[in-house]
XYZ file of C-alpha atoms in Angstrom:
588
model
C 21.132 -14.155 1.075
C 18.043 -15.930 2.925
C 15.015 -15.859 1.396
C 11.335 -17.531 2.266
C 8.953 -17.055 -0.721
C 5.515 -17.777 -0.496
C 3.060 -17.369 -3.834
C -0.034 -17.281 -0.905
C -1.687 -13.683 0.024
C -0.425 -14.533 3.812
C -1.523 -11.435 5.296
C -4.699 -8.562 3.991
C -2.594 -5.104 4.566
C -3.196 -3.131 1.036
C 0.375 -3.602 -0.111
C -0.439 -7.502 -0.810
C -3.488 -6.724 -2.881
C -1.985 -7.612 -6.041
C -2.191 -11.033 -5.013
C 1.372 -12.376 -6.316
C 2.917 -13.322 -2.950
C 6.247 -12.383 -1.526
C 9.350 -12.936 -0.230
C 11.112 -12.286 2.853
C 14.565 -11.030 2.572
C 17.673 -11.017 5.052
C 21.250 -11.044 4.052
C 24.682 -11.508 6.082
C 28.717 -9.946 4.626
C 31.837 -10.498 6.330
C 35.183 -9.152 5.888
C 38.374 -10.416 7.143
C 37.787 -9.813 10.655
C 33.889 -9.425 11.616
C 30.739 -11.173 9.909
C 26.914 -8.742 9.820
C 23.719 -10.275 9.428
C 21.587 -7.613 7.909
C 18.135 -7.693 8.380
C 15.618 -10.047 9.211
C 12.193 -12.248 8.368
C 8.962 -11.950 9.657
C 8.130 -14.350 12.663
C 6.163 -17.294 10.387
C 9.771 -18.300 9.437
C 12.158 -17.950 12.583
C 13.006 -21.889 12.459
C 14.008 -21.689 9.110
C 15.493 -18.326 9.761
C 18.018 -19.660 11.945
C 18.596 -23.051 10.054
C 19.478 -20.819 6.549
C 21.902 -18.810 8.841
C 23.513 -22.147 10.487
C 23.672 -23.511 6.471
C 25.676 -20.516 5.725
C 28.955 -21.636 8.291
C 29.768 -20.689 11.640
C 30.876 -17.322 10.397
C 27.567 -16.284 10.333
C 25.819 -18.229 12.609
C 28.346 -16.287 14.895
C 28.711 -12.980 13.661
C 29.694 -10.412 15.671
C 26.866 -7.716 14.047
C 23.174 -8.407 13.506
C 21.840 -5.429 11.755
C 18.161 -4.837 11.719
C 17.189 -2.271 9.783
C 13.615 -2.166 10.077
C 12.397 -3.371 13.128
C 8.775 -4.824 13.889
C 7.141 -6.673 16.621
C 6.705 -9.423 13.542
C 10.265 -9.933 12.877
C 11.182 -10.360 17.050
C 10.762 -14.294 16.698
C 13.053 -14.395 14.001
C 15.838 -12.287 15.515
C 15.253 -14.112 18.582
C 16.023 -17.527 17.223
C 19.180 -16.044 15.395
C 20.465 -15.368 18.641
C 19.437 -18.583 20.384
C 21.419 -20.447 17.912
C 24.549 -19.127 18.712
C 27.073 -21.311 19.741
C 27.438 -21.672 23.714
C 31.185 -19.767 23.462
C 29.930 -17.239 20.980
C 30.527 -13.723 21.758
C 27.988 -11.417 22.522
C 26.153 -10.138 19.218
C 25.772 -5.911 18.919
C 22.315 -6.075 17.483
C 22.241 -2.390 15.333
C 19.625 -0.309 14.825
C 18.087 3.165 14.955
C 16.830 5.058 17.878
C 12.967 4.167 17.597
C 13.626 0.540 16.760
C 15.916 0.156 19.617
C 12.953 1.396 22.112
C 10.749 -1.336 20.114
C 13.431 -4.017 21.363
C 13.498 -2.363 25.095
C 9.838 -2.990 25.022
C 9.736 -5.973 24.053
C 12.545 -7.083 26.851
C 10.712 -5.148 29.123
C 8.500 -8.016 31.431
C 4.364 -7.433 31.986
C 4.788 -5.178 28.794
C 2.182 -4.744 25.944
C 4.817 -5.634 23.680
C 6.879 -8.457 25.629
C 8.062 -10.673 23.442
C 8.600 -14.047 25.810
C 11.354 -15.858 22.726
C 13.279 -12.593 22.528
C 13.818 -12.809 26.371
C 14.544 -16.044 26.663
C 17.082 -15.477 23.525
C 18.616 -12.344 25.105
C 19.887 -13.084 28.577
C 20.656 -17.229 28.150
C 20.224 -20.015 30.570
C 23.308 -19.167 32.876
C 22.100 -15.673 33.027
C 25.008 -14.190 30.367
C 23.882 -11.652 28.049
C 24.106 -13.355 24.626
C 22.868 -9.817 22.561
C 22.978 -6.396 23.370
C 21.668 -3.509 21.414
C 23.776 -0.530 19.838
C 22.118 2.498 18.594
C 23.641 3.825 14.865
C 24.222 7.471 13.763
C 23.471 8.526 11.051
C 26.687 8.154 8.834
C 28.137 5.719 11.114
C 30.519 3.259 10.006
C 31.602 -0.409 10.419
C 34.653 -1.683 10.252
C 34.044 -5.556 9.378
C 38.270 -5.612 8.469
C 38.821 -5.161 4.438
C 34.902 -3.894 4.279
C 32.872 -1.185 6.033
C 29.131 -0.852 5.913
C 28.033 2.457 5.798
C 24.532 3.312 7.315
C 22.163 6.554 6.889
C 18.933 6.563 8.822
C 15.550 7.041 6.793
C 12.536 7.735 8.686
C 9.454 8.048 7.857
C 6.144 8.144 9.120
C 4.869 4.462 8.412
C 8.706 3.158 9.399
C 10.186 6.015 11.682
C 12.805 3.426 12.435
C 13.978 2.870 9.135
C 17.340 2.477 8.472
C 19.961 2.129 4.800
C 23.101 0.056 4.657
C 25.364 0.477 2.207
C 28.782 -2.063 1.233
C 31.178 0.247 0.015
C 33.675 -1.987 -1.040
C 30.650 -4.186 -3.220
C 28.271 -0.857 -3.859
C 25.863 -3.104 -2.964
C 22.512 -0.651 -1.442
C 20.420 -2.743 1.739
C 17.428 -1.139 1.554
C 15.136 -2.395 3.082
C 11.445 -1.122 2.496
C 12.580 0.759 -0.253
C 12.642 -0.748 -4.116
C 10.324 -3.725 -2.115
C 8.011 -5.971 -4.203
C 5.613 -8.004 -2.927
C 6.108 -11.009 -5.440
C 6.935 -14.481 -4.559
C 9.869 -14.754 -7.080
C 10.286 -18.688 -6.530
C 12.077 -19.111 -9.823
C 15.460 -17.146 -8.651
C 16.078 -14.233 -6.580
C 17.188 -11.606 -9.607
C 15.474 -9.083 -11.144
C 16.051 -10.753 -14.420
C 13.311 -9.333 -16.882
C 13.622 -5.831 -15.029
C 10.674 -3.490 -15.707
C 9.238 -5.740 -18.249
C 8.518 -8.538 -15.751
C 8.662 -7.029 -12.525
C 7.809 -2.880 -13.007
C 4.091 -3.742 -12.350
C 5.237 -4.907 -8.738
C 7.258 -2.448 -7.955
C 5.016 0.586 -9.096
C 1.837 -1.216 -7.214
C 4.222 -1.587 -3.536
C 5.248 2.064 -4.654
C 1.715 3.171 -4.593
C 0.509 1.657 -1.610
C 3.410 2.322 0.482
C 5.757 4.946 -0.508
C 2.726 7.548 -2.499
C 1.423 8.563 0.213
C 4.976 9.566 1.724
C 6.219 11.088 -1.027
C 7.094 14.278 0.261
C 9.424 12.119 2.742
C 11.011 9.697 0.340
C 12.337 12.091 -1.638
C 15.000 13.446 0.088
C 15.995 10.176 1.162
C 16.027 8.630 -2.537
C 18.851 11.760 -2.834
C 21.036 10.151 0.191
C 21.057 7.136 -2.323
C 22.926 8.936 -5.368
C 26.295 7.689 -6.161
C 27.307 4.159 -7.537
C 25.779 0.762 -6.427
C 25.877 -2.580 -8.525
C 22.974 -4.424 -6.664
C 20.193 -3.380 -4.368
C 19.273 -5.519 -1.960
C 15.398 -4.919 -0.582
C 13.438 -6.483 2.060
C 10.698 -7.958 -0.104
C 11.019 -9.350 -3.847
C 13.970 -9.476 -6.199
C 17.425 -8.702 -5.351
C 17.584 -5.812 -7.831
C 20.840 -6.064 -10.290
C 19.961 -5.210 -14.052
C 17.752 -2.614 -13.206
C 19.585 -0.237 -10.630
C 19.559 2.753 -12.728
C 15.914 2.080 -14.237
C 14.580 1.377 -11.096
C 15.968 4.400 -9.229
C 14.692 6.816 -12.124
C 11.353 5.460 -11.595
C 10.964 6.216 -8.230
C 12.405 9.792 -8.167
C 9.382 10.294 -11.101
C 6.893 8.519 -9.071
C 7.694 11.089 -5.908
C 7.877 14.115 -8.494
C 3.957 12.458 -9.800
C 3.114 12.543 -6.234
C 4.202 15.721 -5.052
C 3.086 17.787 -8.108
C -0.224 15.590 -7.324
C 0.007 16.964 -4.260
C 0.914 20.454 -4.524
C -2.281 21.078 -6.634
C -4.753 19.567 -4.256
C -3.919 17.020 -1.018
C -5.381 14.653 1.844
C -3.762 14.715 5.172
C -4.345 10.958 6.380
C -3.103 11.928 9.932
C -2.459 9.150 12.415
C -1.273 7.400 15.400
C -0.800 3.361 15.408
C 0.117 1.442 18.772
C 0.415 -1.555 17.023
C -0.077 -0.896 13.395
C -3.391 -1.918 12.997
C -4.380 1.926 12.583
C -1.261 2.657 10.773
C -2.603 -0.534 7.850
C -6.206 1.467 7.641
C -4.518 4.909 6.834
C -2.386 2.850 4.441
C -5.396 1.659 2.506
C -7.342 5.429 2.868
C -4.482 7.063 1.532
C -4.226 4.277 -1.331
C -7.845 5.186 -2.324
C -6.890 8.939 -2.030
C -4.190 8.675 -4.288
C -5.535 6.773 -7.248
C -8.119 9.823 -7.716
C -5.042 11.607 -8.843
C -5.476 13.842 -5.537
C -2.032 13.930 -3.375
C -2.144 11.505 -0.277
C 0.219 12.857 2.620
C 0.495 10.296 5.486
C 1.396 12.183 8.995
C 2.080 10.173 11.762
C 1.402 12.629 14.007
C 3.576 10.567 17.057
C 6.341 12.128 15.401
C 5.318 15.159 14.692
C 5.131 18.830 16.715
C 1.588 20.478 17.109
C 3.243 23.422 14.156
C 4.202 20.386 11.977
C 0.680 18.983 12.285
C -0.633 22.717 11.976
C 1.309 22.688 8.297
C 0.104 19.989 7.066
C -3.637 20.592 7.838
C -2.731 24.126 5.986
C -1.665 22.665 2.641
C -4.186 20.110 2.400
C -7.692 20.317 1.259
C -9.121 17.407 3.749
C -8.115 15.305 6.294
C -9.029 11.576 8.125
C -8.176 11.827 11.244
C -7.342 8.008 12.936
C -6.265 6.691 15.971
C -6.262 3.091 18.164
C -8.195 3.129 21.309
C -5.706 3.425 24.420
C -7.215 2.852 28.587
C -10.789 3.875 27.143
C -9.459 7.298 25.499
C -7.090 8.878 22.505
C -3.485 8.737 22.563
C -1.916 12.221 23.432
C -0.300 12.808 20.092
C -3.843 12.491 18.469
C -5.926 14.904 21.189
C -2.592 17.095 20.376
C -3.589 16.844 16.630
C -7.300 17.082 16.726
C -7.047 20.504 18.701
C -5.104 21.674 15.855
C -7.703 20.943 13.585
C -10.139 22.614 15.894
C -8.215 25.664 16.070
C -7.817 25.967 12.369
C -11.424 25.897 11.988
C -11.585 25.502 8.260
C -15.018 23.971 8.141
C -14.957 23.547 4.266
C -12.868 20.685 4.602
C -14.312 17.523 4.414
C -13.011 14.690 6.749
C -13.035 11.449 8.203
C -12.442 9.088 11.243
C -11.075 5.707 11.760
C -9.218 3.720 14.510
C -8.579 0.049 15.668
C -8.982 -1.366 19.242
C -8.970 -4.066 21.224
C -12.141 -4.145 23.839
C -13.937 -0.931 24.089
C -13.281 1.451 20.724
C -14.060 4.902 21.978
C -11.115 6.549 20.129
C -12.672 6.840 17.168
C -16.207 8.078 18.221
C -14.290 10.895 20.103
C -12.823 11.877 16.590
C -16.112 11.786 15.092
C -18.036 13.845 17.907
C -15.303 16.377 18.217
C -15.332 17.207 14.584
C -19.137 17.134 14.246
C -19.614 19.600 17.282
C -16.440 21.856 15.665
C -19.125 21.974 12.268
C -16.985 19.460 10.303
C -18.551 17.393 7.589
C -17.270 13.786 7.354
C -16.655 12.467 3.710
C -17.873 8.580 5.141
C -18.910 6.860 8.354
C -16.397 6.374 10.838
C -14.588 3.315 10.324
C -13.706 0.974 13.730
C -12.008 -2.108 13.041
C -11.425 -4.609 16.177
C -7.768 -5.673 16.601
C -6.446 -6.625 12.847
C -8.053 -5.312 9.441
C -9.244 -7.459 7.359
C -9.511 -7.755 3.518
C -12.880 -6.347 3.437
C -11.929 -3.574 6.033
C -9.137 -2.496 3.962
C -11.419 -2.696 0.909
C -13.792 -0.314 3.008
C -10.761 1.755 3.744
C -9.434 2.028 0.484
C -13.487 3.210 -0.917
C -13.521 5.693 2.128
C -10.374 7.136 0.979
C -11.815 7.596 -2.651
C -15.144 9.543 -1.413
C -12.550 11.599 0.692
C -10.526 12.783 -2.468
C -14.095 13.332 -4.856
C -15.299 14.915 -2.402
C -12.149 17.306 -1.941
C -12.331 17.681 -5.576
C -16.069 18.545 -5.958
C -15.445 21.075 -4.223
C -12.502 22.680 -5.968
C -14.424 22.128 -8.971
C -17.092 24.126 -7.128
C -15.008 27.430 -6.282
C -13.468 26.678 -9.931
C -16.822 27.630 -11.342
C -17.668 30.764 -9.007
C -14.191 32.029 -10.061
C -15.027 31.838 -13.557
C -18.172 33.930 -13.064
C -16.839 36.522 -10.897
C -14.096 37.689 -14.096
C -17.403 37.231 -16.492
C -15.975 33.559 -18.052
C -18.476 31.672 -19.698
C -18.506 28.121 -18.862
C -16.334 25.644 -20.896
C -18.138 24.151 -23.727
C -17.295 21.006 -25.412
C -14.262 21.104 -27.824
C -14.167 19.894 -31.416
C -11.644 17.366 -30.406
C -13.716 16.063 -27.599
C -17.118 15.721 -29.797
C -14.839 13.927 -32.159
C -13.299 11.275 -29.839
C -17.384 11.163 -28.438
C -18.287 9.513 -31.517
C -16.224 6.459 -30.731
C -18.894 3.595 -29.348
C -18.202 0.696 -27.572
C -20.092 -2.258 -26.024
C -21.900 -1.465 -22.963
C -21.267 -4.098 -20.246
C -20.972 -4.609 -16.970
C -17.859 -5.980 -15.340
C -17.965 -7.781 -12.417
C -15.371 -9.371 -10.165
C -13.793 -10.483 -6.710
C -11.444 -10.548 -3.789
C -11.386 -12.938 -1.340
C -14.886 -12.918 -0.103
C -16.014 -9.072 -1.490
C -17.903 -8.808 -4.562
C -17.535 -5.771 -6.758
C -19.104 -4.572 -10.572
C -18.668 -1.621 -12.740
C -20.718 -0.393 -15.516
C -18.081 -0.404 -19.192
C -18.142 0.650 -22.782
C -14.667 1.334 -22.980
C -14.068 -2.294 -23.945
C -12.370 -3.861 -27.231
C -11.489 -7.245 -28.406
C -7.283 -7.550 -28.417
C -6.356 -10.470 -30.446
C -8.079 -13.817 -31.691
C -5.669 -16.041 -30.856
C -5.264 -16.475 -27.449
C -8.480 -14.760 -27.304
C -8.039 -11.632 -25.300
C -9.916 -8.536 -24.510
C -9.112 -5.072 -22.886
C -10.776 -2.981 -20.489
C -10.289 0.839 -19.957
C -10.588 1.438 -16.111
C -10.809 4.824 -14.331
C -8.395 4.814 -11.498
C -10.461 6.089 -8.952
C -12.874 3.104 -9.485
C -13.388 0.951 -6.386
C -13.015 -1.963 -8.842
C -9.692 -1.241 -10.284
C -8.075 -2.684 -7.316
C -9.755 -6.267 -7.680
C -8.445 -6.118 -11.653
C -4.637 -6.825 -10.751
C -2.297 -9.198 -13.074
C -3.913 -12.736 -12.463
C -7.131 -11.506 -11.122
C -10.551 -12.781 -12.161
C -13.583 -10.689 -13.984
C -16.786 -11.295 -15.730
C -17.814 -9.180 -18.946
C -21.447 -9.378 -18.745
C -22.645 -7.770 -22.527
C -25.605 -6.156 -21.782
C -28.446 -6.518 -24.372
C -30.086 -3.204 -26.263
C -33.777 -2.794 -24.906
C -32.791 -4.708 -21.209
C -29.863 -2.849 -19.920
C -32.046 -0.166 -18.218
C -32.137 -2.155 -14.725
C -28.250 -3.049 -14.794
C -27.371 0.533 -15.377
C -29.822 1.847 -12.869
C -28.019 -0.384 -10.502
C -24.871 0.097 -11.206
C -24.708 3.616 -11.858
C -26.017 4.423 -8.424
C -24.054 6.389 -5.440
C -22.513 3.278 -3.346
C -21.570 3.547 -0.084
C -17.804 2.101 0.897
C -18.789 -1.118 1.127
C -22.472 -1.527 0.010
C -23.452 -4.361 -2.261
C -22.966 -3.021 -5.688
C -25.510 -5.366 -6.894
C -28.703 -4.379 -4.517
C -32.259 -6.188 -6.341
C -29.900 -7.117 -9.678
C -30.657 -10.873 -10.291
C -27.435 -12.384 -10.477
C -25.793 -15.846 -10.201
C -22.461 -16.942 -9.413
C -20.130 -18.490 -11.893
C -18.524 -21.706 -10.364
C -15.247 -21.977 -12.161
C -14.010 -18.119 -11.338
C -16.658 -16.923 -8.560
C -17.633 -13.699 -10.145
C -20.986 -12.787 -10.507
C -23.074 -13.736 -13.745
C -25.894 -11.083 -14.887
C -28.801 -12.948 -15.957
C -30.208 -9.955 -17.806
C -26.837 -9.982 -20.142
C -26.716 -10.804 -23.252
C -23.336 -12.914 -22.697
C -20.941 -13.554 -20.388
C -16.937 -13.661 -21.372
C -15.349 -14.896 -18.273
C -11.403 -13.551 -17.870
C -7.964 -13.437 -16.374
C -5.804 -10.084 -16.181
C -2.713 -11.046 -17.815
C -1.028 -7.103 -18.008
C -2.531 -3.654 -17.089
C -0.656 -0.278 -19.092
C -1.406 3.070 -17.402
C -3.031 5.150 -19.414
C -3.276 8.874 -18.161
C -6.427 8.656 -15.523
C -7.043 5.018 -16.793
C -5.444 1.661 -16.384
C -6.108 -0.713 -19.565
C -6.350 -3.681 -18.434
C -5.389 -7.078 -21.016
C -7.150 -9.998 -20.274
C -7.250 -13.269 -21.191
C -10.463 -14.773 -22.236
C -11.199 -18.668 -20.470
C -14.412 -19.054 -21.427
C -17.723 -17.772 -22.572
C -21.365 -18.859 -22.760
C -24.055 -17.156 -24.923
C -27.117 -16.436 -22.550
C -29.679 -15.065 -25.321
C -28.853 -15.946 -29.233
C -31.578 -13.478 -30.376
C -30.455 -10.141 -29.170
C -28.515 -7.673 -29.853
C -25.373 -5.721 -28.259
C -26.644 -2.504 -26.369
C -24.279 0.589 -27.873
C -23.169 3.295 -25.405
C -23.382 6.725 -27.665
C -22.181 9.925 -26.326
C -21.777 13.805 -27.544
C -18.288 14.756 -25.769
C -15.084 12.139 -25.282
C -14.505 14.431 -21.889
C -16.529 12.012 -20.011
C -18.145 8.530 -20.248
């Protein structure tokens, strides 16, 4: 196995927002007669890349296959130094992959092309003109032969990796998975899974979320190609999975059956195109902030996709974002394909959105916008343009737009819910005895406020108890459609702010407010900044407990988050804790 871990956030895609690093993962078998690298690294590491591979023998520095299973224009510098370091006499490597990711690697070969990739070129054809790669296109099913072990592959497509491709060693039942049973934790320490769910099932259920949620409908079937026996799983990202196989695997076939059923009650098309997955990283992070509403995300790349497939989707789901990068001053085809679809259904209830990525001029995306406002569409948020790659605070933006996509799906379902209940003569649900019951719990009102990189964010809280004296420690109850919740990750940073009775009126009034996606959720609120964590301090609080997230347990609509208290300063000795009563425990 090769491996680069880094414990550094290295790039702002949603996936990394946990903020625990990663690892890059590539791997290489051999039997008695041919050697198979499988996989490979991103870019950042293609010296290193080929110096692991030289460290493993000439066997694989040589091997006859180089297997790629997923491949992106970020991993080109690394398979092109793996083929520059071949030996002068070496044969010439079959480099294996699927159909899409073999037209990636055309591209890229291709001169005066967006994607040329100049090391790749160089690496392909060497200096006396000899073809030192060439590429070989697998069915799915196919087999190879390596003499004493064959690896078996099964393509996997979806719409964020169309290309995507499984390798399995049947004579070690080990699984090469690539994207699939990923983590995006820089596991320095050793490259098992030692601990399984207990130390690493918040990773895996956070990549989960991000990446594979909103594709549920599509990983499914594939997680049923993967039944049968295998002793290891070998992923692209994180721990080489060993003690966990059959824990791990359970929990993703419930995570898709979550999703769908999700899903099959109410759903957000996040349809797309993404020339060079800048797009495709912004309908990543609206579908993320779909999803954690408890509303079904469905990700449609719609490149892939027939006019009745996009037609299908648009049917089942109750709204839509619409994105698309900006390509010669226009929309791609598939997306002018798509947006007449939407036209034509005409179903001017649902709400919707636009976003895009470009380079120079950015008129995709205000084509979206104007098409669907003169159809009578009502967007959920403002369209969203980001100039070549997201960043931190654009995904943050993304992720909040998704969120006011899904409430506002969900108002109005709550909306016919109510008319429906009228027309049969139903009288309007009162409040339960076991609901005014849990009501009369209090709690501390505060206001918790925290960070990511350079974005600030705050929430108002009374769901908030002490945990144990000794480390002191504290937990939180957070809603999981709450912009905040994804800034409150294992390690993260907050500030409990305990508001005082007779001077919380202004916080709440603040914070309580309608935000826009990425509005200061502060606005006139006179705060300061701690130095030692960088959250914000209220000055009208009573105290300030500053924290670190140490575990978060999933609790129904809630996460409850445990943190760790560091420090905490007293900012008025005379007053006294402001109490949050309520009537019902059916809302806050």
């Amino acid at each position: 196995m090769v491996s680069f871990a880094t414990r550094a956030r290295r790039t702002f895609e949603v996936e990394y927002g946990a903020r625990r690093g990663t690892t890059e993962n590539a791997y290489a078998t051999r039997g008695e007669k041919d050697a198979c690298l499988i996989d490979c690294v991103d870019g950042r590491h293609a010296e290193g890349y080929a110096r692991e591979i030289e460290g493993l023998g000439a066997w694989a520095r040589d091997a006859a296959y180089h297997a790629v299973l997923h491949v992106s224009p970020r991993r080109l510098d690394a398979l092109a130094a793996a083929i520059a370091n071949r030996s002068e006499g070496a044969a010439c490597v079959e480099v294996l992959c699927s159909n899409p990711g073999a037209q990636l690697i055309q591209q890229a070969l291709k001169p005066n092309s967006p994607l040329t990739n100049e090391a790749l070129c160089a690496a392909w054809k060497g200096t006396d003109g000899k073809l030192r790669a060439r590429l070989r296109v697998v069915r799915n099913g196919e087999r190879l032969d390596l003499g004493g072990r064959t690896l078996r592959f099964t393509l996997a497509p979806t719409p964020r990796w169309p290309d995507l491709i499984f390798a399995r060693d049947e004579k070690s039942q080990t699984l090469f998975t690539s994207k699939f049973f990923s983590a995006h934790v820089g596991t320095m320490e050793g490259y098992g899974d030692e601990g399984g769910l207990e130390t690493f099932g918040e990773d895996w259920r956070f990549y989960f979320d991000c990446l594979l949620a909103p594709m549920a409908r599509q990983v499914s079937p594939l997680l049923e190609k993967l039944t049968g026996v295998a002793k290891t799983i070998c992923p692209a990202h994180g721990p080489v999975v060993a003690s966990s196989v059959t824990e791990l695997y359970r929990e993703y076939v419930e995570w898709c059956k979550m999703q769908t059923s999700a899903g099959d009650n109410l759903s957000v098309a996040v349809i797309y195109a993404s020339a060079y997955g800048n797009t495709g990283a912004m309908a990543q992070a609206i579908a993320r902030g779909v999803a954690k509403t408890g509303v079904g995300a469905e990700m449609f790349n719609c490149e892939l996709a027939s006019p009745i497939e996009v037609e299908e989707v648009l049917k089942r789901s109750a709204g839509f974002a619409l994105g698309a990068p900006t390509l010669g001053g226009t929309l791609p085809t598939p997306v002018q394909t798509a947006l007449g679809a939407i036209v034509k259904e005409g179903d001017l209830e649902k709400p919707c959105g636009s976003f895009g990525s470009f380079g120079w001029s950015g008129e995709a995306v205000a084509m979206i916008d104007k098409r669907l406002t003169d159809a009578g569409f009502k967007s959920a948020f403002e369209p969203l343009r980001c100039k070549f790659k997201p960043t931190a605070e654009t995904l943050q933006l993304c992720e909040e737009s998704g969120t006011d996509l899904a409430q506002a799906v969900r108002k109005i379902e709550r909306r016919k819910q109510v008319l429906e209940r009228k027309s049969v003569g139903q009288a309007a649900d009162g409040v339960s005895d076991t609901a005014a019951a849990v009501g009369r719990i209090v709690g501390s009102l505060c206001a918790v406020t925290t960070k990511n990189e350079d974005t600030q964010s705050a929430m108002l809280a009374s769901w908030v108890s002490q945990a144990s004296f000794n480390p002191p420690a504290l937990t939180v109850a957070v809603a999981k459609e709450r912009a905040v919740e994804s800034f409150l990750m294992t390690g993260g940073k907050f500030n409990l702010n305990v508001l005082k009775s007779g001077g919380e009126k202004d916080v709440m009034k603040a914070l309580l407010k309608p935000f826009a996606p990425g509005e200061n959720r502060f606005g006139a609120l006179d705060v300061d900044i701690s130095e030692t964590n960088g959250c914000a301090v209220v000055k009208q609080a009573l105290a300030c407990v500053e924290c670190t997230v140490t575990k978060r347990m999933e609790a129904g609509d809630h996460w409850v988050v445990l943190a760790e208290v560091e420090r905490g300063t007293l900012l008025d000795a005379e007053g006294v804790t402001s109490i949050h009563h309520r009537k019902t425990g059916s809302s806050y």
